[in-house]
PDB file of C-alpha atoms in Angstrom:
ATOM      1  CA  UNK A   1       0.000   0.000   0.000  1.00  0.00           C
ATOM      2  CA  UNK A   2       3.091   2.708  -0.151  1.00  0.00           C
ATOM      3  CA  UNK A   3       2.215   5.370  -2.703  1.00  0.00           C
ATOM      4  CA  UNK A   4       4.300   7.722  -1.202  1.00  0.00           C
ATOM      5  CA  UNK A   5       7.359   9.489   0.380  1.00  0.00           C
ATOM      6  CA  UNK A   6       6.583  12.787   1.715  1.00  0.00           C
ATOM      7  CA  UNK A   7       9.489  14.955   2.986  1.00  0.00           C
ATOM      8  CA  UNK A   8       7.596  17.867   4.497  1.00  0.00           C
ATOM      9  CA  UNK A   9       7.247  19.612   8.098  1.00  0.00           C
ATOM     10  CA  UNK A  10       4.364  17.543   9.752  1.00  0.00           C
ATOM     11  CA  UNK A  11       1.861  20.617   9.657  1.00  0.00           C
ATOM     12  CA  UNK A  12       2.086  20.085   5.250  1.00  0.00           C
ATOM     13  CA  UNK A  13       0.022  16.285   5.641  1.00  0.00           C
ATOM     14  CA  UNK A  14      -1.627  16.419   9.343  1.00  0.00           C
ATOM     15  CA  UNK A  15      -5.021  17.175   7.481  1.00  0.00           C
ATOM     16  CA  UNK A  16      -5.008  14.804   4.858  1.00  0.00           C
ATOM     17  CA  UNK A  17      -6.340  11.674   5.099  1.00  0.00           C
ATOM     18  CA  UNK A  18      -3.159   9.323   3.516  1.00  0.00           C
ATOM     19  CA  UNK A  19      -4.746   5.913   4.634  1.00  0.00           C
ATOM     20  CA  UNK A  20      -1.462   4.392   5.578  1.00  0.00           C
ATOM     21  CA  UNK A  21      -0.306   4.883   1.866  1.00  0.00           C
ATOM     22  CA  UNK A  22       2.595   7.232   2.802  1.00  0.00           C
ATOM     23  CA  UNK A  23       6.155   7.252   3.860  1.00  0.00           C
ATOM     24  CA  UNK A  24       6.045  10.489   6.952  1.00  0.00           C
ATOM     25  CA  UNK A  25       9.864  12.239   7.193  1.00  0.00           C
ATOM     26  CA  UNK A  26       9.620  15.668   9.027  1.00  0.00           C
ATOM     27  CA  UNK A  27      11.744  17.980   7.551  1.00  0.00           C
ATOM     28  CA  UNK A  28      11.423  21.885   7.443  1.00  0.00           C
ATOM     29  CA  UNK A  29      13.876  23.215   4.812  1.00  0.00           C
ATOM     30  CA  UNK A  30      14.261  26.532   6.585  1.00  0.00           C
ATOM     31  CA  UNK A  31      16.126  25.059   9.588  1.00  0.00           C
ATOM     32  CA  UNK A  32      18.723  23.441   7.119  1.00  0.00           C
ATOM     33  CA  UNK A  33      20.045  26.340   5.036  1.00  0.00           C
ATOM     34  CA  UNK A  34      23.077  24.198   3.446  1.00  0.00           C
ATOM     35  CA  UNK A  35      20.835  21.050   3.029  1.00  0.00           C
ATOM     36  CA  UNK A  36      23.036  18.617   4.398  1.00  0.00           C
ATOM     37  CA  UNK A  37      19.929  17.143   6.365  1.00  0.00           C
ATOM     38  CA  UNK A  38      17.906  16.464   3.691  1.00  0.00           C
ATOM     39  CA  UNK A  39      21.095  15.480   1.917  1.00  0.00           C
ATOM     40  CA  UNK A  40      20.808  12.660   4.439  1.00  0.00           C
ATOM     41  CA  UNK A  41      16.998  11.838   4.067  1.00  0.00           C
ATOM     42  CA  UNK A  42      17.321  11.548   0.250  1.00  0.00           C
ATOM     43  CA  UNK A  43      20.858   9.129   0.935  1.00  0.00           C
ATOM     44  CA  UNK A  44      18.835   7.031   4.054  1.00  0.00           C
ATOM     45  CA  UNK A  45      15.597   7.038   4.523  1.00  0.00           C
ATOM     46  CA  UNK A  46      14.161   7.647   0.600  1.00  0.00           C
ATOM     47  CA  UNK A  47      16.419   4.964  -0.855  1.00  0.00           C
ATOM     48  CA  UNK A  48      14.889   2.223   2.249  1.00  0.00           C
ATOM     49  CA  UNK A  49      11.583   3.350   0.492  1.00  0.00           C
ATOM     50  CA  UNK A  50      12.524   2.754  -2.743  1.00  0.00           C
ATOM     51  CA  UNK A  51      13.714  -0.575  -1.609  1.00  0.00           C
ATOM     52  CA  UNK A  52      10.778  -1.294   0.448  1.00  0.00           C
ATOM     53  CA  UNK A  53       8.340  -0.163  -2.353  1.00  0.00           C
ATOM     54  CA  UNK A  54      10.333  -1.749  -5.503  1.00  0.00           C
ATOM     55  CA  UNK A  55      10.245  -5.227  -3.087  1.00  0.00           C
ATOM     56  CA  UNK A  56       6.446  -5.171  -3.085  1.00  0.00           C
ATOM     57  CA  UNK A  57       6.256  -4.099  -6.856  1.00  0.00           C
ATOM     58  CA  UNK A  58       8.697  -6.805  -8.685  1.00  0.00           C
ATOM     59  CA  UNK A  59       6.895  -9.750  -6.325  1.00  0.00           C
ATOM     60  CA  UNK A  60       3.589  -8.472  -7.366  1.00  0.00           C
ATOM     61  CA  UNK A  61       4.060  -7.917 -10.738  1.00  0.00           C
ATOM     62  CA  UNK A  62       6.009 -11.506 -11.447  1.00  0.00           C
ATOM     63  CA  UNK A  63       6.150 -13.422  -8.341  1.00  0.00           C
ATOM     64  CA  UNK A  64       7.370 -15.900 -10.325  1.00  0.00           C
ATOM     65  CA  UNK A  65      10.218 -14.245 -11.637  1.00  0.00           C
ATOM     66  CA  UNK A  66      10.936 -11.595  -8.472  1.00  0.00           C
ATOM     67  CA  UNK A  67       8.695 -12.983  -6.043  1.00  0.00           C
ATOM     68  CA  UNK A  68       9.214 -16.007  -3.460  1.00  0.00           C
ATOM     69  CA  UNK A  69       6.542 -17.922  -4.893  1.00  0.00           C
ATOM     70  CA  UNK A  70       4.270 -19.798  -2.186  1.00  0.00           C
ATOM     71  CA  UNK A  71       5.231 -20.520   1.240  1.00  0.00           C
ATOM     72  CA  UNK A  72       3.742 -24.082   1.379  1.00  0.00           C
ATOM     73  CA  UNK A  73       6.541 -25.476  -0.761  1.00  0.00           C
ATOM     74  CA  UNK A  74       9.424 -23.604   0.443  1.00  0.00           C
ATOM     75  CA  UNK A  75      12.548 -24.935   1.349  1.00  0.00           C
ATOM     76  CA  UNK A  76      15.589 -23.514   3.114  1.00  0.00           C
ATOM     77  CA  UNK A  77      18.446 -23.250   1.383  1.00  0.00           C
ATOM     78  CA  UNK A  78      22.012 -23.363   3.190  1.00  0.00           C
ATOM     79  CA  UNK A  79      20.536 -20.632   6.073  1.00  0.00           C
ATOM     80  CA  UNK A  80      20.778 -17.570   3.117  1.00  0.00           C
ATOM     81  CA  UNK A  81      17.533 -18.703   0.991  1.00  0.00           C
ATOM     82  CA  UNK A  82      14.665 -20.519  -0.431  1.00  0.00           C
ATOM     83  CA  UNK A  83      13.933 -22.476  -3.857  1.00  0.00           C
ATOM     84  CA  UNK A  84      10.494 -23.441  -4.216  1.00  0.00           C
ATOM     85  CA  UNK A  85       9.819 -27.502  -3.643  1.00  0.00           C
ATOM     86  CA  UNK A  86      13.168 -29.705  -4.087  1.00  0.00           C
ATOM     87  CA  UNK A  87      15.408 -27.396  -6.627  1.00  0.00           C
ATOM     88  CA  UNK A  88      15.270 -24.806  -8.425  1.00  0.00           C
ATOM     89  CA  UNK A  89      17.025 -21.046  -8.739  1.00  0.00           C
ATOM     90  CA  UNK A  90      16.736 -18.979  -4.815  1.00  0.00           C
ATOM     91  CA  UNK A  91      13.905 -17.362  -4.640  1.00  0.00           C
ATOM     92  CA  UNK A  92      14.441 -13.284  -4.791  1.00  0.00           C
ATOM     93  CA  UNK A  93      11.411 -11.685  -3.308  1.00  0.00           C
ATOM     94  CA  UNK A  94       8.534 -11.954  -1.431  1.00  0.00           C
ATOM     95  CA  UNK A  95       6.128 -14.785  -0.802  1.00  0.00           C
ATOM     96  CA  UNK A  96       2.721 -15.034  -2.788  1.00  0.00           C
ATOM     97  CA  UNK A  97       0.945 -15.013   0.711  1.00  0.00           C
ATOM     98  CA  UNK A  98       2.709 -11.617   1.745  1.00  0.00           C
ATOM     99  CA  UNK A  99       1.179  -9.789  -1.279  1.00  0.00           C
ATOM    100  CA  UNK A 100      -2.270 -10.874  -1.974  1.00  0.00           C
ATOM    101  CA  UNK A 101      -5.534 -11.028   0.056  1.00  0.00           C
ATOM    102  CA  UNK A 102      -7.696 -12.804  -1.900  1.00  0.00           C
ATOM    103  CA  UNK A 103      -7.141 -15.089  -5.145  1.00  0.00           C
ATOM    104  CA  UNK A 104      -5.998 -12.039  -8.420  1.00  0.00           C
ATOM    105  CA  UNK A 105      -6.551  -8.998  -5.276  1.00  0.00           C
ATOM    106  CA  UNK A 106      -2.822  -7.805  -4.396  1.00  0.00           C
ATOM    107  CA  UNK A 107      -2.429  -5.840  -0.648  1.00  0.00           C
ATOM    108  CA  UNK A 108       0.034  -3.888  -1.848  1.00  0.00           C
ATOM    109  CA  UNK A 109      -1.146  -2.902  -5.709  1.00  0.00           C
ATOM    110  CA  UNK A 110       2.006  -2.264  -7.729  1.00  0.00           C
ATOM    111  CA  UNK A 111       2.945   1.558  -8.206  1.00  0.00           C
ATOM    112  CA  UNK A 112       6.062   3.230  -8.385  1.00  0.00           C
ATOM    113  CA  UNK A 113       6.631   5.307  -5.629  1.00  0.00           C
ATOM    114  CA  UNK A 114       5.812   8.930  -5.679  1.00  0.00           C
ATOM    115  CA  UNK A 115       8.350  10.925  -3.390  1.00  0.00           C
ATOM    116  CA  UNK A 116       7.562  14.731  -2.658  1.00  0.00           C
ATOM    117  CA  UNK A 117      10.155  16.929  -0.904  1.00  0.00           C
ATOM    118  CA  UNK A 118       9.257  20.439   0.536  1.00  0.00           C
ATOM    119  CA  UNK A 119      12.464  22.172  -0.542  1.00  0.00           C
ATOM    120  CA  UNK A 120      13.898  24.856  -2.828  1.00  0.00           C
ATOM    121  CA  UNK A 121      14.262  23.400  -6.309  1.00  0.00           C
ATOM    122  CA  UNK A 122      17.541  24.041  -6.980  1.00  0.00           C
ATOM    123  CA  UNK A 123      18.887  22.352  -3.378  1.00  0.00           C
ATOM    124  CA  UNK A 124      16.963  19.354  -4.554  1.00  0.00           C
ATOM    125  CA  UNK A 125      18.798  18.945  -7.896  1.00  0.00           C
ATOM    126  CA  UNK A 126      21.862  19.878  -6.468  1.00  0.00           C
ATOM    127  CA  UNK A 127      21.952  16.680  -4.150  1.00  0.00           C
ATOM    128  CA  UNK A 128      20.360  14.733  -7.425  1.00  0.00           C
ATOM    129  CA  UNK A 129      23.365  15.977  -9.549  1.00  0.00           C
TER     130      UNK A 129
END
């Protein structure tokens, strides 16, 4: 369900109704003139939700490609994996039952994540460049 990264002071989303969809970083630009704060947000905390969000996507889209296929036939692998039944290639990503509450109706619908930073433009694409 994560649609989003918001990097905002806490007053910018306390009225909006988000529904558990969003990634919350306080962060008011005007305290951090040389951006070396949000410098560190981007770095940390934005690429974990990238991570976090991509994880969800790839096992959604092809669980049998990215995903962990199903849990029932899983078998550790040498304490660092899982195939799926008695061989196979390690299983990547996440298991079927981690992704989908019903039958073809995925928890987390695959999106890319959206991330929105409350910043001055040109500090933003000068930690981008």
């Amino acid at each position: 369900k994560n649609a989003s990264f918001i990097i905002a002071p806490r007053k910018a989303t306390q009225n909006l109704a988000l529904d558990g969809r969003s990634f919350l970083h306080s962060y008011d630009w005007k305290t951090d003139k040389e951006g070396h704060v949000l410098e560190t947000i981007m770095q940390g905390p934005m690429v974990v939700t990238q991570w976090i969000n991509n994880h969800y996507y790839f096992s959604t889209v092809d669980n049998d490609k990215f995903g962990g296929g199903t849990k029932v036939t899983h078998n550790i692998t040498g304490k660092f994996g899982v195939v799926q039944g008695n061989g196979g290639d390690l299983k990547t990503g996440l298991p079927w039952e981690s992704l989908y509450t019903f039958k073809d109706e995925p928890y987390h619908p695959p999106l890319r994540l959206s991330v929105v930073i409350q910043a001055p433009l040109n500090q933003v694409k000068s930690i981008l460049a």
